Amino acid sequence: MIKPPHPGETLKELYLDPLGLDIENTANKLGVSSTELKEFVNGSRGITNSLAAKLADEFGGSAQSWLNQQKQYDDWQSNRIEYTASGLNALRYQYQYMLVIDVEHTCDANNEIPVDERELIELGAVILCSKTLKVEAAFSSLIKPVKYPILSDFCVSLTGIQQEKVQQADIFPVVFNRFLAWLRNYPRYLFCSWGAYDRVQLELDCKRHGIPKFNCEQELNIKKAFAKIMKIKPRVGLKRAMEWLKLAYDGEHHRALSDARNAAKILNLLLQPELSETMSKNMRLDIDALVEGEEHIKELSSAGFVNLSSEKKALHPAHYFKELFLPRLKASGLSSEDIIEHLGMSDEQYCDFLNEKVVITNNFAKNLEVLTGMRAEFWLRAHSKLHD
């Protein structure tokens, strides 16, 4: 299959370069941030419906034609990987090893470092045996940045990587050659990472130093696989995914080798259908996690937490009420009449609620909160997600 262009590449090659347009002005015209547009142009960010419509208005064509380019690129990028437990296992046995990789790069709090000028400061990887799913080897190295040699306070705080450590490290070409030499011991590997950005950053550093880019036969996006198999939207971060799966997090977050090891843990789980199915069910029922506070509710629901199941019945608030709270209320000694009184409903309205025919209003959500202890925000969010 011939590689189709990323829509960001089309924008650059057909419009920005020939017309002499720069990123900043174009971003202003489109009403998007310059960071977002830079990431789109360099292929590290996909197109959205909103951006597709804006590009169509500004440069012509239809929004659907821009979206179609993204789909064609995504199909090529994933090499038509079937993101199911069975699909991943079929892919797994085509390779002797799986390379799980993670990188850390220069960054700052205000995105003042342009996306295409970010530099690797750490490279970490583990090798999984495709047959046993056991970790056979690991690689880890800090990297000395050259264009922005001084790490920002934000970067140091985020990663825990100290300035003196990267100052003593080798530059990218030296580390990368050492990494390739290590990798030669493990032929026929499948490239795996949490998200799609790690390979993009590797390519940026290869290009910056004038060395051949890192080629991989196929690329497995573990983050995408997690979202597909667990039936959530693909926005959740690695650490949150570990918490949802109740997996112990090894090492420090935002350190390359630790993140690679932990991503490998999730991959291992996803490749075991009976375990991943159990975990998926547990996640759908672990609604009590939402009582931690409004910000946590916002975070979880933005990641699709209350939109887990493809079955709309499982999303109706009455489903959660019946499955998680009604048995507890009955066990505490409350009768149906008591529950109806607490909810401020008639017998008929309560019956309609249990049959998932009632709209959750603000007042009803507050009554549910008083009765169950589950925040009103959850009941309203769950109902809104039902109709998304």
PDB file of C-alpha atoms in Angstrom, residues 240-364:
ATOM      1  CA  ARG A 240      -4.813   7.129  34.381  1.00  0.00           C
ATOM      2  CA  ALA A 241      -5.122   3.977  32.263  1.00  0.00           C
ATOM      3  CA  MET A 242      -2.917   2.148  34.763  1.00  0.00           C
ATOM      4  CA  GLU A 243      -5.130   3.337  37.629  1.00  0.00           C
ATOM      5  CA  TRP A 244      -8.329   2.254  35.877  1.00  0.00           C
ATOM      6  CA  LEU A 245      -6.840  -1.177  35.214  1.00  0.00           C
ATOM      7  CA  LYS A 246      -5.590  -1.357  38.807  1.00  0.00           C
ATOM      8  CA  LEU A 247      -2.049  -2.027  37.617  1.00  0.00           C
ATOM      9  CA  ALA A 248       0.887  -0.973  39.802  1.00  0.00           C
ATOM     10  CA  TYR A 249       2.841   1.884  38.199  1.00  0.00           C
ATOM     11  CA  ASP A 250       6.547   1.081  38.091  1.00  0.00           C
ATOM     12  CA  GLY A 251       9.040   3.913  38.367  1.00  0.00           C
ATOM     13  CA  GLU A 252       8.375   7.598  37.753  1.00  0.00           C
ATOM     14  CA  HIS A 253       5.787   9.019  35.373  1.00  0.00           C
ATOM     15  CA  HIS A 254       7.257  10.953  32.405  1.00  0.00           C
ATOM     16  CA  ARG A 255      10.494   9.003  32.493  1.00  0.00           C
ATOM     17  CA  ALA A 256      11.050   7.141  29.251  1.00  0.00           C
ATOM     18  CA  LEU A 257      11.962   3.677  30.496  1.00  0.00           C
ATOM     19  CA  SER A 258       9.287   3.694  33.229  1.00  0.00           C
ATOM     20  CA  ASP A 259       6.602   4.750  30.757  1.00  0.00           C
ATOM     21  CA  ALA A 260       7.768   2.123  28.248  1.00  0.00           C
ATOM     22  CA  ARG A 261       7.604  -0.595  30.916  1.00  0.00           C
ATOM     23  CA  ASN A 262       4.134   0.488  32.007  1.00  0.00           C
ATOM     24  CA  ALA A 263       2.834   0.724  28.448  1.00  0.00           C
ATOM     25  CA  ALA A 264       4.148  -2.820  27.977  1.00  0.00           C
ATOM     26  CA  LYS A 265       2.123  -3.907  31.022  1.00  0.00           C
ATOM     27  CA  ILE A 266      -1.053  -2.600  29.414  1.00  0.00           C
ATOM     28  CA  LEU A 267      -0.171  -4.221  26.095  1.00  0.00           C
ATOM     29  CA  ASN A 268       0.383  -7.524  27.867  1.00  0.00           C
ATOM     30  CA  LEU A 269      -3.097  -7.254  29.377  1.00  0.00           C
ATOM     31  CA  LEU A 270      -4.757  -6.327  26.083  1.00  0.00           C
ATOM     32  CA  LEU A 271      -3.240  -9.387  24.440  1.00  0.00           C
ATOM     33  CA  GLN A 272      -5.013 -11.659  26.924  1.00  0.00           C
ATOM     34  CA  PRO A 273      -8.692 -11.559  25.852  1.00  0.00           C
ATOM     35  CA  GLU A 274     -10.117 -13.085  29.028  1.00  0.00           C
ATOM     36  CA  LEU A 275      -8.298 -10.541  31.217  1.00  0.00           C
ATOM     37  CA  SER A 276      -9.034  -7.516  29.032  1.00  0.00           C
ATOM     38  CA  GLU A 277     -12.746  -8.397  28.940  1.00  0.00           C
ATOM     39  CA  THR A 278     -12.848  -8.666  32.734  1.00  0.00           C
ATOM     40  CA  MET A 279     -11.040  -5.342  33.092  1.00  0.00           C
ATOM     41  CA  SER A 280     -13.403  -3.696  30.610  1.00  0.00           C
ATOM     42  CA  LYS A 281     -16.423  -4.806  32.639  1.00  0.00           C
ATOM     43  CA  ASN A 282     -14.833  -3.648  35.882  1.00  0.00           C
ATOM     44  CA  MET A 283     -14.169  -0.216  34.408  1.00  0.00           C
ATOM     45  CA  ARG A 284     -17.774   0.146  33.304  1.00  0.00           C
ATOM     46  CA  LEU A 285     -18.985  -0.630  36.829  1.00  0.00           C
ATOM     47  CA  ASP A 286     -16.389   1.370  38.755  1.00  0.00           C
ATOM     48  CA  ILE A 287     -18.629   4.421  38.873  1.00  0.00           C
ATOM     49  CA  ASP A 288     -17.790   5.200  42.507  1.00  0.00           C
ATOM     50  CA  ALA A 289     -14.494   6.677  41.266  1.00  0.00           C
ATOM     51  CA  LEU A 290     -16.521   9.676  40.155  1.00  0.00           C
ATOM     52  CA  VAL A 291     -17.295  10.848  43.680  1.00  0.00           C
ATOM     53  CA  GLU A 292     -13.777  12.193  44.145  1.00  0.00           C
ATOM     54  CA  GLY A 293     -14.777  15.657  43.006  1.00  0.00           C
ATOM     55  CA  GLU A 294     -16.006  17.800  40.160  1.00  0.00           C
ATOM     56  CA  GLU A 295     -12.626  18.089  38.458  1.00  0.00           C
ATOM     57  CA  HIS A 296     -12.216  14.319  38.533  1.00  0.00           C
ATOM     58  CA  ILE A 297     -15.699  13.933  37.059  1.00  0.00           C
ATOM     59  CA  LYS A 298     -14.773  16.361  34.310  1.00  0.00           C
ATOM     60  CA  GLU A 299     -11.524  14.497  33.627  1.00  0.00           C
ATOM     61  CA  LEU A 300     -13.111  11.064  33.487  1.00  0.00           C
ATOM     62  CA  SER A 301     -16.109  12.079  31.416  1.00  0.00           C
ATOM     63  CA  SER A 302     -13.907  13.940  28.918  1.00  0.00           C
ATOM     64  CA  ALA A 303     -12.089  10.648  28.435  1.00  0.00           C
ATOM     65  CA  GLY A 304     -15.397   8.964  27.715  1.00  0.00           C
ATOM     66  CA  PHE A 305     -15.751   7.243  31.086  1.00  0.00           C
ATOM     67  CA  VAL A 306     -19.543   7.384  31.107  1.00  0.00           C
ATOM     68  CA  ASN A 307     -19.676   6.597  27.412  1.00  0.00           C
ATOM     69  CA  LEU A 308     -17.974   3.238  27.727  1.00  0.00           C
ATOM     70  CA  SER A 309     -20.555   0.873  26.390  1.00  0.00           C
ATOM     71  CA  SER A 310     -21.900   0.787  22.851  1.00  0.00           C
ATOM     72  CA  GLU A 311     -25.208  -0.369  24.377  1.00  0.00           C
ATOM     73  CA  LYS A 312     -27.257   2.726  25.180  1.00  0.00           C
ATOM     74  CA  LYS A 313     -29.125   0.867  27.902  1.00  0.00           C
ATOM     75  CA  ALA A 314     -25.899   0.615  29.876  1.00  0.00           C
ATOM     76  CA  LEU A 315     -25.521   4.375  29.753  1.00  0.00           C
ATOM     77  CA  HIS A 316     -28.907   5.393  31.130  1.00  0.00           C
ATOM     78  CA  PRO A 317     -28.624   6.700  34.711  1.00  0.00           C
ATOM     79  CA  ALA A 318     -31.380   4.287  35.767  1.00  0.00           C
ATOM     80  CA  HIS A 319     -29.066   1.414  34.843  1.00  0.00           C
ATOM     81  CA  TYR A 320     -26.441   2.581  37.326  1.00  0.00           C
ATOM     82  CA  PHE A 321     -29.119   3.247  39.929  1.00  0.00           C
ATOM     83  CA  LYS A 322     -30.544  -0.274  39.623  1.00  0.00           C
ATOM     84  CA  GLU A 323     -27.184  -2.051  39.439  1.00  0.00           C
ATOM     85  CA  LEU A 324     -25.144  -0.144  41.995  1.00  0.00           C
ATOM     86  CA  PHE A 325     -27.453   1.635  44.430  1.00  0.00           C
ATOM     87  CA  LEU A 326     -30.878   0.049  44.631  1.00  0.00           C
ATOM     88  CA  PRO A 327     -29.596  -3.210  46.196  1.00  0.00           C
ATOM     89  CA  ARG A 328     -27.680  -1.213  48.816  1.00  0.00           C
ATOM     90  CA  LEU A 329     -30.710   0.929  49.612  1.00  0.00           C
ATOM     91  CA  LYS A 330     -32.916  -2.120  50.015  1.00  0.00           C
ATOM     92  CA  ALA A 331     -30.266  -3.826  52.149  1.00  0.00           C
ATOM     93  CA  SER A 332     -30.184  -0.761  54.421  1.00  0.00           C
ATOM     94  CA  GLY A 333     -33.880  -1.275  55.169  1.00  0.00           C
ATOM     95  CA  LEU A 334     -35.467   1.254  52.825  1.00  0.00           C
ATOM     96  CA  SER A 335     -38.694   0.149  51.185  1.00  0.00           C
ATOM     97  CA  SER A 336     -39.767   1.117  47.661  1.00  0.00           C
ATOM     98  CA  GLU A 337     -42.162   3.618  49.236  1.00  0.00           C
ATOM     99  CA  ASP A 338     -39.278   5.180  51.193  1.00  0.00           C
ATOM    100  CA  ILE A 339     -37.133   5.478  48.055  1.00  0.00           C
ATOM    101  CA  ILE A 340     -39.993   7.032  46.077  1.00  0.00           C
ATOM    102  CA  GLU A 341     -40.529   9.566  48.862  1.00  0.00           C
ATOM    103  CA  HIS A 342     -36.831  10.468  48.960  1.00  0.00           C
ATOM    104  CA  LEU A 343     -36.819  10.978  45.201  1.00  0.00           C
ATOM    105  CA  GLY A 344     -39.948  13.157  45.325  1.00  0.00           C
ATOM    106  CA  MET A 345     -41.732  11.094  42.697  1.00  0.00           C
ATOM    107  CA  SER A 346     -45.045   9.366  42.206  1.00  0.00           C
ATOM    108  CA  ASP A 347     -45.270   5.597  41.948  1.00  0.00           C
ATOM    109  CA  GLU A 348     -45.813   5.909  38.208  1.00  0.00           C
ATOM    110  CA  GLN A 349     -42.835   8.249  37.732  1.00  0.00           C
ATOM    111  CA  TYR A 350     -40.593   5.904  39.716  1.00  0.00           C
ATOM    112  CA  CYS A 351     -41.664   2.985  37.541  1.00  0.00           C
ATOM    113  CA  ASP A 352     -40.905   5.037  34.422  1.00  0.00           C
ATOM    114  CA  PHE A 353     -37.476   5.909  35.846  1.00  0.00           C
ATOM    115  CA  LEU A 354     -36.618   2.256  36.453  1.00  0.00           C
ATOM    116  CA  ASN A 355     -37.728   1.534  32.876  1.00  0.00           C
ATOM    117  CA  GLU A 356     -35.356   4.294  31.680  1.00  0.00           C
ATOM    118  CA  LYS A 357     -38.059   6.646  30.432  1.00  0.00           C
ATOM    119  CA  VAL A 358     -37.393   9.632  32.711  1.00  0.00           C
ATOM    120  CA  VAL A 359     -35.310  12.705  31.867  1.00  0.00           C
ATOM    121  CA  ILE A 360     -32.796  13.616  34.577  1.00  0.00           C
ATOM    122  CA  THR A 361     -33.469  17.205  35.655  1.00  0.00           C
ATOM    123  CA  ASN A 362     -31.345  19.262  38.024  1.00  0.00           C
ATOM    124  CA  ASN A 363     -33.795  18.741  40.897  1.00  0.00           C
ATOM    125  CA  PHE A 364     -34.051  15.008  40.255  1.00  0.00           C
TER     126      PHE A 364
END
